[in-house]
Short mmCIF file of C-alpha atoms in Angstrom, two decimals:
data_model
loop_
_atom_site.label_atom_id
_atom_site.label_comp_id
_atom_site.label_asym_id
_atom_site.label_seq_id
_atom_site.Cartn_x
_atom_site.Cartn_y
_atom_site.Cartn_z
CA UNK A 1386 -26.21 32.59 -14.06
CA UNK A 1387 -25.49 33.93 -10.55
CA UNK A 1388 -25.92 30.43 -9.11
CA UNK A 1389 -23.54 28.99 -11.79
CA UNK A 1390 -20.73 31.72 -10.94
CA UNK A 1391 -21.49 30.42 -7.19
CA UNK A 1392 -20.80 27.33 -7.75
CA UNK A 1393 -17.52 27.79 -10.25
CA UNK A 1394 -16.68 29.81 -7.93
CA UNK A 1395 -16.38 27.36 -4.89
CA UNK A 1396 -14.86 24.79 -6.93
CA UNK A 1397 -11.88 26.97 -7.87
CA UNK A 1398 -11.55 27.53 -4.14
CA UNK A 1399 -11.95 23.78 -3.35
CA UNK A 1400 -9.16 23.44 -5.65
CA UNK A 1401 -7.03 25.70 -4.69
CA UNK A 1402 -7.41 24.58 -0.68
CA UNK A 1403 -6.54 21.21 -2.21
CA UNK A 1404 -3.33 21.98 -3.98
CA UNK A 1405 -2.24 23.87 -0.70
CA UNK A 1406 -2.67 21.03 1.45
CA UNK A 1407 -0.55 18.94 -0.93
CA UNK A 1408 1.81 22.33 -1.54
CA UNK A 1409 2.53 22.50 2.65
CA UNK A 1410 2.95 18.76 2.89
CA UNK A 1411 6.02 18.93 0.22
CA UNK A 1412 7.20 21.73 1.75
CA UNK A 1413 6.68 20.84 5.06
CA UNK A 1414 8.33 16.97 4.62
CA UNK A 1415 10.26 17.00 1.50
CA UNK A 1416 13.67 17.69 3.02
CA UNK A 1417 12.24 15.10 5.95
CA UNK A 1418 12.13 12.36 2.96
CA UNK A 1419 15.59 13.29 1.70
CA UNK A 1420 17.19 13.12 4.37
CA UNK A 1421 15.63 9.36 4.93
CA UNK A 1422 16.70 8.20 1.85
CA UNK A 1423 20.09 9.40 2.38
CA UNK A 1424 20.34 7.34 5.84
CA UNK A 1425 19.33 4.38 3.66
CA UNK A 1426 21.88 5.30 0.92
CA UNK A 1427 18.85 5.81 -1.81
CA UNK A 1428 18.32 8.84 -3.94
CA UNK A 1429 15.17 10.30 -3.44
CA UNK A 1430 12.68 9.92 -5.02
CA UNK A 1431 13.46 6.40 -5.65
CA UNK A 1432 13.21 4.20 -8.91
CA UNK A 1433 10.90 1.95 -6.76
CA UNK A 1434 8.70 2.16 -4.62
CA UNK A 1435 6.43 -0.81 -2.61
CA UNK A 1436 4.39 -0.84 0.63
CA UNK A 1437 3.33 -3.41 2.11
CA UNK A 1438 0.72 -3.89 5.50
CA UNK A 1439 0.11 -6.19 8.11
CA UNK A 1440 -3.38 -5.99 9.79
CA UNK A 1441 -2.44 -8.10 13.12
CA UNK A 1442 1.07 -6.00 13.40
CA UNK A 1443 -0.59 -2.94 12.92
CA UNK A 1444 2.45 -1.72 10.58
CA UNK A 1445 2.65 -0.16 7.08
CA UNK A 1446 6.52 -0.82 5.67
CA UNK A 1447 8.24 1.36 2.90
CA UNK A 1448 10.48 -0.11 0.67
CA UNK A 1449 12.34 1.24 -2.01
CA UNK A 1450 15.54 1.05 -4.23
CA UNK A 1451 16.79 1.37 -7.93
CA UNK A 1452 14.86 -0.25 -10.22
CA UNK A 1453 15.47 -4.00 -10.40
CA UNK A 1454 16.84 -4.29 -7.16
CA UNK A 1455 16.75 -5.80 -3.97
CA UNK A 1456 14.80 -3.18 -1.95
CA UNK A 1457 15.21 -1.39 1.34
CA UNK A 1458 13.35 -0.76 4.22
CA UNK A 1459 13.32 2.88 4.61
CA UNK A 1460 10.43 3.33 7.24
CA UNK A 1461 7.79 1.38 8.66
CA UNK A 1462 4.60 3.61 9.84
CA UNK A 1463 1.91 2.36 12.44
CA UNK A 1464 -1.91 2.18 11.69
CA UNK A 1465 -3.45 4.65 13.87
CA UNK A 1466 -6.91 3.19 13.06
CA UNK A 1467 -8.25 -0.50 11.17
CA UNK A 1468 -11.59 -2.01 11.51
CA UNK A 1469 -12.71 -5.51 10.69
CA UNK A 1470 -11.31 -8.88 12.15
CA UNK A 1471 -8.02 -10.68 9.83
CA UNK A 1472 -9.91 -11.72 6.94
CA UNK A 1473 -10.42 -9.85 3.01
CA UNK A 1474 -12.95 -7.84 2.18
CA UNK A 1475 -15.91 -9.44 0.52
CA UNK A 1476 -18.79 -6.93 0.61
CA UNK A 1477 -19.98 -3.37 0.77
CA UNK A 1478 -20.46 -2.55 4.38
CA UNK A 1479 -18.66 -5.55 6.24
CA UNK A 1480 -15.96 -2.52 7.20
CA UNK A 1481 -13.15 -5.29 6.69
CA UNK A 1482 -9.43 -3.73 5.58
CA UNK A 1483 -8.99 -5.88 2.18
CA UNK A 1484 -5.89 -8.57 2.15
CA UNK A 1485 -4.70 -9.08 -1.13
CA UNK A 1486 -2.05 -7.58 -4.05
CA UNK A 1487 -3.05 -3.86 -4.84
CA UNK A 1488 -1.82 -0.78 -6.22
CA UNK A 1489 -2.00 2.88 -5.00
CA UNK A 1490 -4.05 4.43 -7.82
CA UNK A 1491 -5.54 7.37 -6.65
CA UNK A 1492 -4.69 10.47 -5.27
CA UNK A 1493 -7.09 12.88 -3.29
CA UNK A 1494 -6.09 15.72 -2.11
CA UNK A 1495 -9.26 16.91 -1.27
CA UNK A 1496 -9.73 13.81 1.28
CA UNK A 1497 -11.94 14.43 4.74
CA UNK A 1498 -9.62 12.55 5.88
CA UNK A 1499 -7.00 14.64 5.35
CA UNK A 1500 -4.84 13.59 2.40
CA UNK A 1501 -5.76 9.47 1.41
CA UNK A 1502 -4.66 7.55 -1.89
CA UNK A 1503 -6.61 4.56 -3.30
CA UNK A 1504 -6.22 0.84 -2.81
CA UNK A 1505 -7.40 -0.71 -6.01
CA UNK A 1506 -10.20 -2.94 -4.56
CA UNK A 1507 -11.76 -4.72 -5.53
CA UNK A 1508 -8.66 -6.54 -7.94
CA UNK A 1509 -9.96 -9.70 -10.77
CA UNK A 1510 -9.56 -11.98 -7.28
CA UNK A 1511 -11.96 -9.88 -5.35
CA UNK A 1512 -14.69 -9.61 -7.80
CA UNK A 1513 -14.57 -13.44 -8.39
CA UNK A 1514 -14.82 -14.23 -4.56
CA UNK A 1515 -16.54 -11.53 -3.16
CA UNK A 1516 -20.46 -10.92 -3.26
CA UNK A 1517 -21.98 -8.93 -5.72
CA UNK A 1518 -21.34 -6.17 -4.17
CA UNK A 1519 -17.23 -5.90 -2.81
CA UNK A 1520 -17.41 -2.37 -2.08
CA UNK A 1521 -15.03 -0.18 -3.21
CA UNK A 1522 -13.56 3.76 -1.69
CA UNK A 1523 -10.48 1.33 0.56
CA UNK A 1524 -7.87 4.10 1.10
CA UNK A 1525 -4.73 4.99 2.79
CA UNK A 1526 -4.94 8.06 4.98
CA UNK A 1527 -5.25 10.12 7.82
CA UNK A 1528 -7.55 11.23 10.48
CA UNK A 1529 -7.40 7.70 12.54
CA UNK A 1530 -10.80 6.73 11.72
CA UNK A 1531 -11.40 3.50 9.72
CA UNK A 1532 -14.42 1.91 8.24
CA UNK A 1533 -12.32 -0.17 5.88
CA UNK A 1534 -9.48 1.74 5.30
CA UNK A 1535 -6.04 1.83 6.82
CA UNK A 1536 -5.17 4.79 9.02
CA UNK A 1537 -2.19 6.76 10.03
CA UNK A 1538 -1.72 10.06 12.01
CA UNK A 1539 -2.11 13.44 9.85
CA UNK A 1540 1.89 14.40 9.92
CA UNK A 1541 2.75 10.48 8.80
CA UNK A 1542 0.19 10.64 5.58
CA UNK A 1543 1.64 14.08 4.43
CA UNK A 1544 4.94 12.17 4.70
CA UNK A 1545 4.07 9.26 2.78
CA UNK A 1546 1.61 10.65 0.62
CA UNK A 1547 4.57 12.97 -1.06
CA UNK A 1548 6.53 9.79 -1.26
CA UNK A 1549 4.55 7.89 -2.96
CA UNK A 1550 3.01 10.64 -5.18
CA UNK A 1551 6.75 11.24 -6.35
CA UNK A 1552 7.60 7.90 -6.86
CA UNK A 1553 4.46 7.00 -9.29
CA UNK A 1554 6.06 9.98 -10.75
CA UNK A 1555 9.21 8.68 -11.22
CA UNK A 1556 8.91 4.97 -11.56
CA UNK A 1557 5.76 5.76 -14.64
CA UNK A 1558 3.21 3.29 -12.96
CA UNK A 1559 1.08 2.73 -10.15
CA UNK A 1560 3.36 1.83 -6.69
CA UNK A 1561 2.36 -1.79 -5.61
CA UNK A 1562 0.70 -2.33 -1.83
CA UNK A 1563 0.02 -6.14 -0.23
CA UNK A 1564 -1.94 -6.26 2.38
CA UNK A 1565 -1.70 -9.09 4.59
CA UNK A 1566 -3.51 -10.25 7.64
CA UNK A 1567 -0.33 -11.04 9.39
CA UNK A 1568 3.59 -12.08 8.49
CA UNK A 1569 3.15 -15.07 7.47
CA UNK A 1570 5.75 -17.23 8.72
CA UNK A 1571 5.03 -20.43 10.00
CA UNK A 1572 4.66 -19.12 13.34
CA UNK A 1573 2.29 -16.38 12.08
CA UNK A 1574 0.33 -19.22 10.02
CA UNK A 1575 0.33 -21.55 12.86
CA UNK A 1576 -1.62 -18.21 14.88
CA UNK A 1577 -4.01 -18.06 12.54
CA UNK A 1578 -5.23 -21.54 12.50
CA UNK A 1579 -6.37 -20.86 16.05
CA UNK A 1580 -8.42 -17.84 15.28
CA UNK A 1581 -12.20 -19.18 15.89
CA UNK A 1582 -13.55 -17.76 12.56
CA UNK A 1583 -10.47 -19.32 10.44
CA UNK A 1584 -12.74 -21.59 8.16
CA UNK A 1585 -11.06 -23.74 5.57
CA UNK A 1586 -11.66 -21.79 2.63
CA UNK A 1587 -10.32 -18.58 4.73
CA UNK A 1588 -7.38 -20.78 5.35
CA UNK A 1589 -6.94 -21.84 2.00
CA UNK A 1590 -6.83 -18.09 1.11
CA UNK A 1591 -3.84 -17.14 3.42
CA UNK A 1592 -1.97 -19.99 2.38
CA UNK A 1593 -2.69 -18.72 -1.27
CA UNK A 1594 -1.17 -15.03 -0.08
CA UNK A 1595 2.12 -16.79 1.55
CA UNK A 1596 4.04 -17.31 -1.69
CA UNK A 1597 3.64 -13.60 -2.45
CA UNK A 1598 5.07 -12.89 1.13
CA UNK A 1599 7.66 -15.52 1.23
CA UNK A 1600 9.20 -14.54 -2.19
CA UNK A 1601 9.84 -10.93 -1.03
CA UNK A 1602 11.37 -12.16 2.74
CA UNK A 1603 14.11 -14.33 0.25
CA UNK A 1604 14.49 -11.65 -2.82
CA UNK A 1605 13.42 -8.19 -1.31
CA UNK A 1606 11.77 -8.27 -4.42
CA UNK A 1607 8.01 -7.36 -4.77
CA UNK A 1608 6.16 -10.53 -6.49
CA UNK A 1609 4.40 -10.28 -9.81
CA UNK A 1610 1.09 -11.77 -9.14
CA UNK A 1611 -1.29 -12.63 -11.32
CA UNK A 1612 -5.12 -14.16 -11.09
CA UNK A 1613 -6.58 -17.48 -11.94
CA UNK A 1614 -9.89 -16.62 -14.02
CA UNK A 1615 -11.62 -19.55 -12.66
CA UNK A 1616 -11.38 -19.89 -8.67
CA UNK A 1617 -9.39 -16.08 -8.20
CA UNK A 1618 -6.33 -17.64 -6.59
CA UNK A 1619 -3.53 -15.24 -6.76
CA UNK A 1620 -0.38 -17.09 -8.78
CA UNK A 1621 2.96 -15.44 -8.39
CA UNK A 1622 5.46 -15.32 -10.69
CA UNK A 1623 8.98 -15.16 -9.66
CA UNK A 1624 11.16 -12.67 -10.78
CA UNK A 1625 14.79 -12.84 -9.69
CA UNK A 1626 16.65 -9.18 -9.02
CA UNK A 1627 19.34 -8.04 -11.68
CA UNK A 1628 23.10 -8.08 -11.01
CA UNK A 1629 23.71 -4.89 -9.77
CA UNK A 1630 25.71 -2.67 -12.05
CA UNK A 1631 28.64 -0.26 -11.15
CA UNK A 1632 26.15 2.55 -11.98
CA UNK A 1633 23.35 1.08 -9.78
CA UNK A 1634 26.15 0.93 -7.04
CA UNK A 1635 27.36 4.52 -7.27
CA UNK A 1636 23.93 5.66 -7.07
CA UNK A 1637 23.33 3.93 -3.77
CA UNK A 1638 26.38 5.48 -1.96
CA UNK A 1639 28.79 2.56 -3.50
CA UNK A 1640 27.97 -0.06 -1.26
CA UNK A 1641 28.10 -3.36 -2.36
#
């Protein structure tokens, strides 16, 4: 009994550390977050929400906007920490950062790494190319340490981790991530057919991520992307942005 009351005990105070970690961060960058939005004439928190990362760059872009929308870049934070070579993730223990289409869907406040939210590796592609192991735990989040995950300084994660937490609030589903090895412009493709380990089939899988980029660089539009069930190529789908309506306009600060 006495052990029990120990142990309820320590989780109620686990718990309540946890919800003040995530209580300072709002307090501490809400009006930070508002005020960003506002420069990029969006209400906050926004109808949408996407974030997407490039490994070689070292970057982690927001984008957000009403809901249909082209999207705008509000902020772009820098990886403080990433370990593995360009490449996805195939197995437990190879400590690569995934490269893929994700979505955030998991929150921890009660990270060691400060605050982190979950990538959803492995996705249907992962577990049909990957060993039989993937691996799983890939996060966003701070500390700048990395043994899969992507990284950002303790200050930047309270930042975005509101954001995002928010906007899953408000947009009613999980906020989409891509991760890709590089931009993947011809230039950035051409780079990565000099790499030493870039194999065919690793080839062939970049190539098979740069419709996914390409329709967002011509639509600001995130792509819907969905996954053969025989060789776990990604297919996207395109999805053209609604005519903006006078509503959508007046809620952005009425520009056109």
């Amino acid at each position: 009994m006495r052990t029990a009351l120990l142990c309820l005990l320590l989780t109620c105070a686990l718990s309540a550390h946890a919800e003040d970690r995530v209580a300072a961060a709002r307090q501490n960058r809400t009006r930070a977050l508002t005020e960003l939005f506002a420069a990029a004439g969006l209400s906050y928190p926004p109808e949408e929400l996407y974030l997407r990362a490039f490994k070689e760059e070292r970057q982690l872009e927001v984008w957000a906007g009403a809901r249909g929308q082209p999207l705008v870049k509000v902020k772009t934070y820098p990886f403080c920490a990433a370990s593995g070579e360009l490449g996805p993730k195939r197995q437990r223990g190879d400590l690569q950062v995934p490269e893929g289409f994700y979505t955030i869907n998991l929150f921890n406040p009660r990270s060691n790494f400060h605050l982190s939210m979950r990538v959803s590796y492995p996705n249907e592609s992962d577990r049909l190319l990957g060993r039989k192991d993937p691996g799983d735990a890939i996060m966003v989040h701070g500390n700048c340490v990395s043994i899969g995950c992507i990284a950002i300084e303790d200050e930047p994660i309270e930042e975005l981790y509101v954001l995002t937490l928010d906007s899953h609030a408000k947009m009613g589903r999980q906020v989409p991530i891509h991760i890709f090895p590089r931009r993947l412009d011809a230039e950035g493709l051409a780079e990565l057919k000099k790499l030493p380990h870039a194999t065919e089939a690793l080839l062939a899988f970049w190539q098979g991520l740069e419709p996914g980029w390409r329709f967002f660089e011509e639509t600001r539009r995130p792509p819907q992307v969905t996954v053969d069930p025989k060789t776990g190529a990604y297919r996207v789908r395109a999805e053209k942005p609604r005519a903006a309506t006078s509503r959508t306009r007046a809620g952005r600060g009425g520009r056109p």
